[in-house]
């Protein structure tokens, strides 16, 4: 696995750092409404941005493919985290049941 510097990774690393800070902040306040969903969303965006930065800085095809595959976990679950966070934050958390979570998690898992 070989990496080389590219200036295009700097904004992605800044986004990954900001997402990591949000994830840590929401984890410390996980008892608040919406904090677990915000944590899921922030971790997913961190994986997405950091994986994309390493994909761009990859020097060979195997490295680019590996980090491209890793970032898809973040892409798939960031939308799911956003959905759950939006539902909870809007005050409609009553619709979130075990069945709802299982059915809506199928799409990111299959992706």
CSV table of N, CA, C and O in Angstrom, one decimal:
chain,number,residue,atom,x,y,z
A,1,UNK,N,0.9,-1.2,0.0
A,1,UNK,CA,0.0,0.0,0.0
A,1,UNK,C,0.9,1.2,0.0
A,1,UNK,O,1.6,1.5,1.0
A,2,UNK,N,0.8,2.0,-1.1
A,2,UNK,CA,1.7,3.2,-1.2
A,2,UNK,C,0.8,4.4,-1.3
A,2,UNK,O,-0.2,4.4,-2.1
A,3,UNK,N,1.2,5.4,-0.6
A,3,UNK,CA,0.5,6.7,-0.7
A,3,UNK,C,1.4,7.8,-1.1
A,3,UNK,O,2.6,7.8,-0.9
A,4,UNK,N,0.8,8.8,-1.8
A,4,UNK,CA,1.6,10.0,-2.1
A,4,UNK,C,0.8,11.2,-1.8
A,4,UNK,O,-0.5,11.2,-1.8
A,5,UNK,N,1.4,12.3,-1.6
A,5,UNK,CA,0.8,13.6,-1.1
A,5,UNK,C,0.0,14.2,-2.3
A,5,UNK,O,0.5,14.2,-3.5
A,6,UNK,N,-1.1,14.7,-2.0
A,6,UNK,CA,-1.9,15.5,-3.0
A,6,UNK,C,-2.6,16.6,-2.2
A,6,UNK,O,-3.1,16.4,-1.1
A,7,UNK,N,-2.6,17.9,-2.7
A,7,UNK,CA,-3.2,18.9,-2.0
A,7,UNK,C,-4.7,18.8,-1.9
A,7,UNK,O,-5.3,19.5,-1.0
A,8,UNK,N,-5.3,18.0,-2.7
A,8,UNK,CA,-6.8,17.8,-2.6
A,8,UNK,C,-7.2,17.1,-1.4
A,8,UNK,O,-8.4,17.1,-1.1
A,9,UNK,N,-6.3,16.4,-0.7
A,9,UNK,CA,-6.7,15.7,0.5
A,9,UNK,C,-6.9,16.6,1.7
A,9,UNK,O,-7.5,16.2,2.7
A,10,UNK,N,-6.4,17.8,1.7
A,10,UNK,CA,-6.4,18.7,2.9
A,10,UNK,C,-7.9,19.1,3.3
A,10,UNK,O,-8.2,19.0,4.5
A,11,UNK,N,-8.8,19.5,2.4
A,11,UNK,CA,-10.2,19.7,2.8
A,11,UNK,C,-10.9,18.4,3.3
A,11,UNK,O,-11.7,18.5,4.2
A,12,UNK,N,-10.5,17.3,2.7
A,12,UNK,CA,-11.1,16.1,3.2
A,12,UNK,C,-10.6,15.7,4.6
A,12,UNK,O,-11.4,15.2,5.4
A,13,UNK,N,-9.4,15.9,4.8
A,13,UNK,CA,-8.9,15.6,6.2
A,13,UNK,C,-9.5,16.6,7.2
A,13,UNK,O,-9.7,16.2,8.3
A,14,UNK,N,-9.7,17.9,6.8
A,14,UNK,CA,-10.4,18.8,7.7
A,14,UNK,C,-11.8,18.4,8.0
A,14,UNK,O,-12.3,18.5,9.1
A,15,UNK,N,-12.5,17.9,6.9
A,15,UNK,CA,-13.9,17.4,7.1
A,15,UNK,C,-13.9,16.2,8.0
A,15,UNK,O,-14.8,16.0,8.9
A,16,UNK,N,-12.9,15.3,7.9
A,16,UNK,CA,-12.8,14.1,8.7
A,16,UNK,C,-12.5,14.5,10.2
A,16,UNK,O,-13.1,13.9,11.1
A,17,UNK,N,-11.7,15.5,10.4
A,17,UNK,CA,-11.4,15.9,11.7
A,17,UNK,C,-12.6,16.6,12.3
A,17,UNK,O,-12.9,16.3,13.5
A,18,UNK,N,-13.3,17.4,11.6
A,18,UNK,CA,-14.6,18.0,12.1
A,18,UNK,C,-15.6,16.9,12.5
A,18,UNK,O,-16.3,17.0,13.5
A,19,UNK,N,-15.7,15.9,11.6
A,19,UNK,CA,-16.7,14.8,11.9
A,19,UNK,C,-16.2,14.0,13.2
A,19,UNK,O,-17.1,13.6,13.9
A,20,UNK,N,-14.9,13.8,13.3
A,20,UNK,CA,-14.4,13.1,14.5
A,20,UNK,C,-14.8,13.9,15.8
A,20,UNK,O,-15.2,13.4,16.8
A,21,UNK,N,-14.6,15.3,15.7
A,21,UNK,CA,-14.9,16.1,16.9
A,21,UNK,C,-16.4,16.0,17.2
A,21,UNK,O,-16.8,15.9,18.4
A,22,UNK,N,-17.3,16.1,16.2
A,22,UNK,CA,-18.7,15.9,16.4
A,22,UNK,C,-19.1,14.6,17.0
A,22,UNK,O,-19.9,14.4,17.9
A,23,UNK,N,-18.4,13.5,16.5
A,23,UNK,CA,-18.7,12.2,17.0
A,23,UNK,C,-18.3,12.1,18.5
A,23,UNK,O,-19.0,11.5,19.3
A,24,UNK,N,-17.1,12.6,18.8
A,24,UNK,CA,-16.7,12.6,20.2
A,24,UNK,C,-17.7,13.4,21.1
A,24,UNK,O,-18.1,12.9,22.2
A,25,UNK,N,-18.0,14.5,20.6
A,25,UNK,CA,-19.0,15.4,21.4
A,25,UNK,C,-20.3,14.7,21.6
A,25,UNK,O,-20.9,14.7,22.7
A,26,UNK,N,-20.8,14.1,20.5
A,26,UNK,CA,-22.1,13.4,20.7
A,26,UNK,C,-22.0,12.2,21.5
A,26,UNK,O,-23.0,11.8,22.2
A,27,UNK,N,-20.9,11.5,21.5
A,27,UNK,CA,-20.7,10.3,22.3
A,27,UNK,C,-20.7,10.7,23.8
A,27,UNK,O,-21.2,10.0,24.6
A,28,UNK,N,-20.1,11.8,24.1
A,28,UNK,CA,-20.0,12.3,25.5
A,28,UNK,C,-21.4,12.7,26.0
A,28,UNK,O,-21.7,12.6,27.2
A,29,UNK,N,-22.3,13.0,25.1
A,29,UNK,CA,-23.7,13.4,25.5
A,29,UNK,C,-24.7,12.5,24.9
A,29,UNK,O,-25.7,12.9,24.4
A,30,UNK,N,-24.4,11.2,24.9
A,30,UNK,CA,-25.2,10.2,24.3
A,30,UNK,C,-26.6,10.0,24.9
A,30,UNK,O,-27.5,9.4,24.4
A,31,UNK,N,-26.8,10.5,26.1
A,31,UNK,CA,-28.1,10.4,26.8
A,31,UNK,C,-29.1,11.5,26.2
A,31,UNK,O,-30.3,11.3,26.4
A,32,UNK,N,-28.6,12.4,25.5
A,32,UNK,CA,-29.5,13.4,24.9
A,32,UNK,C,-30.3,12.9,23.7
A,32,UNK,O,-29.8,11.9,23.1
A,33,UNK,N,-31.4,13.4,23.4
A,33,UNK,CA,-32.2,13.0,22.3
A,33,UNK,C,-31.4,13.2,21.0
A,33,UNK,O,-30.9,14.3,20.7
A,34,UNK,N,-31.3,12.2,20.2
A,34,UNK,CA,-30.7,12.4,18.9
A,34,UNK,C,-29.2,12.2,18.9
A,34,UNK,O,-28.6,12.1,17.8
A,35,UNK,N,-28.6,12.1,20.0
A,35,UNK,CA,-27.1,12.0,20.1
A,35,UNK,C,-26.6,10.7,19.5
A,35,UNK,O,-25.6,10.7,18.8
A,36,UNK,N,-27.2,9.5,19.8
A,36,UNK,CA,-26.7,8.3,19.1
A,36,UNK,C,-26.8,8.4,17.6
A,36,UNK,O,-25.9,7.9,16.9
A,37,UNK,N,-27.9,8.9,17.1
A,37,UNK,CA,-28.0,9.1,15.6
A,37,UNK,C,-27.0,10.0,15.1
A,37,UNK,O,-26.4,9.8,14.0
A,38,UNK,N,-26.7,11.1,15.8
A,38,UNK,CA,-25.7,12.1,15.3
A,38,UNK,C,-24.3,11.4,15.4
A,38,UNK,O,-23.5,11.7,14.5
A,39,UNK,N,-24.1,10.6,16.4
A,39,UNK,CA,-22.8,9.9,16.5
A,39,UNK,C,-22.7,8.9,15.3
A,39,UNK,O,-21.6,8.9,14.7
A,40,UNK,N,-23.7,8.2,14.9
A,40,UNK,CA,-23.6,7.3,13.8
A,40,UNK,C,-23.4,8.1,12.5
A,40,UNK,O,-22.5,7.7,11.7
A,41,UNK,N,-24.0,9.2,12.3
A,41,UNK,CA,-23.8,10.1,11.2
A,41,UNK,C,-22.4,10.6,11.1
A,41,UNK,O,-21.8,10.6,10.1
A,42,UNK,N,-21.9,11.1,12.2
A,42,UNK,CA,-20.6,11.7,12.3
A,42,UNK,C,-19.5,10.7,12.0
A,42,UNK,O,-18.5,10.9,11.3
A,43,UNK,N,-19.6,9.5,12.6
A,43,UNK,CA,-18.7,8.4,12.3
A,43,UNK,C,-18.7,8.0,10.9
A,43,UNK,O,-17.6,7.8,10.2
A,44,UNK,N,-19.9,7.9,10.3
A,44,UNK,CA,-20.0,7.5,8.9
A,44,UNK,C,-19.4,8.6,8.0
A,44,UNK,O,-18.7,8.2,7.0
A,45,UNK,N,-19.6,9.9,8.3
A,45,UNK,CA,-19.0,10.9,7.5
A,45,UNK,C,-17.4,10.9,7.7
A,45,UNK,O,-16.7,11.2,6.7
A,46,UNK,N,-17.0,10.6,8.9
A,46,UNK,CA,-15.5,10.5,9.1
A,46,UNK,C,-14.9,9.4,8.2
A,46,UNK,O,-13.9,9.6,7.5
A,47,UNK,N,-15.6,8.2,8.2
A,47,UNK,CA,-15.1,7.1,7.4
A,47,UNK,C,-15.1,7.5,5.9
A,47,UNK,O,-14.2,7.2,5.2
A,48,UNK,N,-16.2,8.1,5.5
A,48,UNK,CA,-16.3,8.6,4.1
A,48,UNK,C,-15.2,9.5,3.7
A,48,UNK,O,-14.5,9.3,2.7
A,49,UNK,N,-15.0,10.6,4.5
A,49,UNK,CA,-14.0,11.6,4.1
A,49,UNK,C,-12.6,11.1,4.2
A,49,UNK,O,-11.8,11.4,3.4
A,50,UNK,N,-12.3,10.4,5.3
A,50,UNK,CA,-11.0,9.9,5.5
A,50,UNK,C,-10.6,8.8,4.5
A,50,UNK,O,-9.5,8.8,3.9
A,51,UNK,N,-11.6,7.9,4.2
A,51,UNK,CA,-11.4,6.9,3.1
A,51,UNK,C,-11.2,7.6,1.7
A,51,UNK,O,-10.3,7.1,1.0
A,52,UNK,N,-11.9,8.6,1.5
A,52,UNK,CA,-11.8,9.3,0.2
A,52,UNK,C,-10.4,10.0,0.1
A,52,UNK,O,-9.8,10.0,-1.0
A,53,UNK,N,-10.0,10.6,1.2
A,53,UNK,CA,-8.6,11.3,1.2
A,53,UNK,C,-7.5,10.2,0.9
A,53,UNK,O,-6.6,10.5,0.2
A,54,UNK,N,-7.6,9.1,1.6
A,54,UNK,CA,-6.6,8.0,1.3
A,54,UNK,C,-6.8,7.4,-0.1
A,54,UNK,O,-5.8,7.0,-0.6
A,55,UNK,N,-8.0,7.4,-0.6
A,55,UNK,CA,-8.1,6.9,-2.0
A,55,UNK,C,-7.4,7.9,-3.0
A,55,UNK,O,-6.8,7.4,-3.9
A,56,UNK,N,-7.6,9.2,-2.8
A,56,UNK,CA,-7.0,10.1,-3.6
A,56,UNK,C,-5.5,10.1,-3.5
A,56,UNK,O,-4.8,10.2,-4.5
A,57,UNK,N,-5.0,9.9,-2.3
A,57,UNK,CA,-3.5,9.8,-2.2
A,57,UNK,C,-2.9,8.5,-2.5
A,57,UNK,O,-1.7,8.3,-2.4
A,58,UNK,N,-3.7,7.5,-2.8
A,58,UNK,CA,-3.2,6.2,-3.2
A,58,UNK,C,-2.4,6.3,-4.5
A,58,UNK,O,-2.8,6.9,-5.5
A,59,UNK,N,-1.2,5.6,-4.5
A,59,UNK,CA,-0.3,5.7,-5.7
A,59,UNK,C,-0.6,4.6,-6.7
A,59,UNK,O,-0.3,4.7,-7.8
A,60,UNK,N,-1.1,3.4,-6.2
A,60,UNK,CA,-1.4,2.3,-7.1
A,60,UNK,C,-2.8,1.9,-7.1
A,60,UNK,O,-3.6,2.4,-6.2
A,61,UNK,N,-3.2,1.1,-8.0
A,61,UNK,CA,-4.7,0.8,-8.2
A,61,UNK,C,-5.2,0.0,-7.0
A,61,UNK,O,-6.3,0.2,-6.6
A,62,UNK,N,-4.4,-0.9,-6.4
A,62,UNK,CA,-4.8,-1.7,-5.3
A,62,UNK,C,-5.1,-0.8,-4.1
A,62,UNK,O,-6.1,-1.1,-3.4
A,63,UNK,N,-4.3,0.2,-3.8
A,63,UNK,CA,-4.6,1.1,-2.7
A,63,UNK,C,-5.8,1.9,-2.9
A,63,UNK,O,-6.7,2.0,-2.0
A,64,UNK,N,-6.0,2.4,-4.1
A,64,UNK,CA,-7.2,3.2,-4.5
A,64,UNK,C,-8.5,2.3,-4.3
A,64,UNK,O,-9.5,2.7,-3.8
A,65,UNK,N,-8.4,1.1,-4.8
A,65,UNK,CA,-9.5,0.2,-4.7
A,65,UNK,C,-9.9,-0.2,-3.2
A,65,UNK,O,-11.0,-0.2,-2.8
A,66,UNK,N,-8.8,-0.4,-2.4
A,66,UNK,CA,-9.1,-0.7,-1.0
A,66,UNK,C,-9.8,0.4,-0.3
A,66,UNK,O,-10.8,0.2,0.4
A,67,UNK,N,-9.2,1.6,-0.4
A,67,UNK,CA,-9.8,2.8,0.3
A,67,UNK,C,-11.1,3.2,-0.3
A,67,UNK,O,-12.0,3.7,0.4
A,68,UNK,N,-11.3,3.0,-1.6
A,68,UNK,CA,-12.6,3.2,-2.2
A,68,UNK,C,-13.7,2.3,-1.7
A,68,UNK,O,-14.8,2.7,-1.5
A,69,UNK,N,-13.3,1.0,-1.4
A,69,UNK,CA,-14.3,0.1,-0.8
A,69,UNK,C,-14.6,0.4,0.6
A,69,UNK,O,-15.7,0.3,1.0
A,70,UNK,N,-13.6,0.9,1.4
A,70,UNK,CA,-13.8,1.3,2.8
A,70,UNK,C,-14.8,2.5,2.8
A,70,UNK,O,-15.7,2.5,3.7
A,71,UNK,N,-14.6,3.5,2.0
A,71,UNK,CA,-15.4,4.7,2.1
A,71,UNK,C,-16.9,4.4,1.8
A,71,UNK,O,-17.8,5.2,2.2
A,72,UNK,N,-17.2,3.3,1.1
A,72,UNK,CA,-18.6,3.0,0.8
A,72,UNK,C,-19.4,2.7,2.0
A,72,UNK,O,-20.6,2.9,2.1
A,73,UNK,N,-18.7,2.2,3.0
A,73,UNK,CA,-19.4,1.9,4.3
A,73,UNK,C,-19.9,3.3,4.9
A,73,UNK,O,-21.0,3.4,5.4
A,74,UNK,N,-19.0,4.3,4.8
A,74,UNK,CA,-19.4,5.6,5.3
A,74,UNK,C,-20.5,6.2,4.5
A,74,UNK,O,-21.4,6.9,5.0
A,75,UNK,N,-20.4,6.1,3.2
A,75,UNK,CA,-21.4,6.6,2.3
A,75,UNK,C,-22.8,6.1,2.6
A,75,UNK,O,-23.8,6.8,2.7
A,76,UNK,N,-22.9,4.7,2.7
A,76,UNK,CA,-24.2,4.1,2.9
A,76,UNK,C,-24.8,4.4,4.2
A,76,UNK,O,-26.0,4.7,4.3
A,77,UNK,N,-24.0,4.4,5.3
A,77,UNK,CA,-24.5,4.6,6.6
A,77,UNK,C,-24.7,6.1,7.0
A,77,UNK,O,-25.4,6.4,7.9
A,78,UNK,N,-24.1,7.0,6.3
A,78,UNK,CA,-24.3,8.4,6.6
A,78,UNK,C,-25.7,8.9,6.2
A,78,UNK,O,-26.3,9.6,7.0
A,79,UNK,N,-26.3,8.4,5.2
A,79,UNK,CA,-27.6,8.7,4.8
A,79,UNK,C,-28.6,8.1,5.8
A,79,UNK,O,-29.6,8.7,6.2
A,80,UNK,N,-28.3,6.9,6.3
A,80,UNK,CA,-29.1,6.2,7.3
A,80,UNK,C,-29.1,7.0,8.6
A,80,UNK,O,-30.1,7.2,9.3
A,81,UNK,N,-27.9,7.4,9.0
A,81,UNK,CA,-27.8,8.2,10.2
A,81,UNK,C,-28.5,9.5,10.1
A,81,UNK,O,-29.1,10.0,11.1
A,82,UNK,N,-28.4,10.1,9.0
A,82,UNK,CA,-29.1,11.4,8.7
A,82,UNK,C,-30.7,11.2,8.8
A,82,UNK,O,-31.4,12.0,9.4
A,83,UNK,N,-31.2,10.1,8.3
A,83,UNK,CA,-32.6,9.8,8.4
A,83,UNK,C,-33.0,9.6,9.8
A,83,UNK,O,-34.0,10.2,10.3
A,84,UNK,N,-32.3,8.8,10.6
A,84,UNK,CA,-32.7,8.6,12.0
A,84,UNK,C,-32.5,9.9,12.8
A,84,UNK,O,-33.4,10.2,13.6
A,85,UNK,N,-31.5,10.6,12.6
A,85,UNK,CA,-31.3,11.9,13.3
A,85,UNK,C,-32.4,12.8,13.0
A,85,UNK,O,-33.0,13.5,13.9
A,86,UNK,N,-32.8,12.9,11.7
A,86,UNK,CA,-33.9,13.8,11.4
A,86,UNK,C,-35.2,13.4,12.0
A,86,UNK,O,-36.0,14.3,12.5
A,87,UNK,N,-35.5,12.1,12.1
A,87,UNK,CA,-36.7,11.7,12.7
A,87,UNK,C,-36.8,12.0,14.2
A,87,UNK,O,-37.7,12.5,14.7
A,88,UNK,N,-35.7,11.7,14.8
A,88,UNK,CA,-35.6,11.9,16.3
A,88,UNK,C,-35.6,13.4,16.6
A,88,UNK,O,-36.3,13.9,17.5
A,89,UNK,N,-34.8,14.2,15.8
A,89,UNK,CA,-34.7,15.7,16.1
A,89,UNK,C,-36.1,16.4,15.8
A,89,UNK,O,-36.4,17.4,16.5
A,90,UNK,N,-36.9,15.9,14.9
A,90,UNK,CA,-38.1,16.5,14.6
A,90,UNK,C,-39.2,16.2,15.6
A,90,UNK,O,-40.3,16.7,15.5
A,91,UNK,N,-38.9,15.3,16.5
A,91,UNK,CA,-39.9,14.9,17.5
A,91,UNK,C,-40.8,13.8,17.2
A,91,UNK,O,-41.8,13.5,17.9
A,92,UNK,N,-40.5,13.0,16.1
A,92,UNK,CA,-41.3,11.9,15.7
A,92,UNK,C,-40.6,10.6,16.1
A,92,UNK,O,-40.7,9.6,15.3
A,93,UNK,N,-39.9,10.5,17.2
A,93,UNK,CA,-39.2,9.3,17.5
A,93,UNK,C,-40.1,8.1,17.9
A,93,UNK,O,-39.6,7.0,18.0
A,94,UNK,N,-41.4,8.4,18.0
A,94,UNK,CA,-42.3,7.3,18.3
A,94,UNK,C,-42.4,6.3,17.1
A,94,UNK,O,-42.7,5.1,17.4
A,95,UNK,N,-42.0,6.7,15.9
A,95,UNK,CA,-42.1,5.7,14.8
A,95,UNK,C,-40.9,4.8,14.7
A,95,UNK,O,-40.9,3.8,14.0
A,96,UNK,N,-39.9,5.1,15.5
A,96,UNK,CA,-38.7,4.3,15.5
A,96,UNK,C,-38.9,3.1,16.4
A,96,UNK,O,-38.9,3.3,17.6
A,97,UNK,N,-39.0,2.0,15.8
A,97,UNK,CA,-39.2,0.7,16.6
A,97,UNK,C,-38.1,-0.2,16.1
A,97,UNK,O,-37.3,0.0,15.2
A,98,UNK,N,-38.0,-1.4,16.8
A,98,UNK,CA,-37.0,-2.4,16.4
A,98,UNK,C,-37.3,-2.8,14.9
A,98,UNK,O,-36.3,-3.0,14.2
A,99,UNK,N,-38.5,-3.0,14.6
A,99,UNK,CA,-38.9,-3.4,13.2
A,99,UNK,C,-38.4,-2.3,12.2
A,99,UNK,O,-37.9,-2.6,11.1
A,100,UNK,N,-38.7,-1.0,12.5
A,100,UNK,CA,-38.3,0.1,11.7
A,100,UNK,C,-36.8,0.1,11.5
A,100,UNK,O,-36.3,0.3,10.3
A,101,UNK,N,-36.1,-0.1,12.5
A,101,UNK,CA,-34.6,0.0,12.5
A,101,UNK,C,-34.1,-1.2,11.6
A,101,UNK,O,-33.2,-1.0,10.7
A,102,UNK,N,-34.6,-2.4,11.8
A,102,UNK,CA,-34.2,-3.5,11.0
A,102,UNK,C,-34.5,-3.3,9.5
A,102,UNK,O,-33.6,-3.6,8.7
A,103,UNK,N,-35.7,-2.9,9.2
A,103,UNK,CA,-36.1,-2.7,7.8
A,103,UNK,C,-35.3,-1.6,7.1
A,103,UNK,O,-34.9,-1.7,6.0
A,104,UNK,N,-35.0,-0.5,7.8
A,104,UNK,CA,-34.3,0.6,7.2
A,104,UNK,C,-32.8,0.3,7.2
A,104,UNK,O,-32.1,1.0,6.4
A,105,UNK,N,-32.3,-0.6,8.0
A,105,UNK,CA,-30.9,-0.9,8.0
A,105,UNK,C,-30.6,-1.8,6.8
A,105,UNK,O,-29.4,-1.9,6.4
A,106,UNK,N,-31.5,-2.4,6.3
A,106,UNK,CA,-31.3,-3.4,5.2
A,106,UNK,C,-30.6,-2.7,4.0
A,106,UNK,O,-29.8,-3.3,3.3
A,107,UNK,N,-31.1,-1.5,3.6
A,107,UNK,CA,-30.6,-0.8,2.5
A,107,UNK,C,-29.1,-0.5,2.6
A,107,UNK,O,-28.3,-0.8,1.7
A,108,UNK,N,-28.6,0.1,3.7
A,108,UNK,CA,-27.1,0.3,3.8
A,108,UNK,C,-26.3,-0.9,3.9
A,108,UNK,O,-25.2,-1.0,3.4
A,109,UNK,N,-26.9,-2.0,4.5
A,109,UNK,CA,-26.1,-3.2,4.7
A,109,UNK,C,-26.0,-3.9,3.3
A,109,UNK,O,-24.9,-4.4,3.0
A,110,UNK,N,-27.0,-3.9,2.5
A,110,UNK,CA,-27.0,-4.5,1.2
A,110,UNK,C,-26.1,-3.7,0.3
A,110,UNK,O,-25.3,-4.2,-0.5
A,111,UNK,N,-26.1,-2.4,0.4
A,111,UNK,CA,-25.2,-1.5,-0.4
A,111,UNK,C,-23.7,-1.8,-0.1
A,111,UNK,O,-22.9,-1.9,-0.9
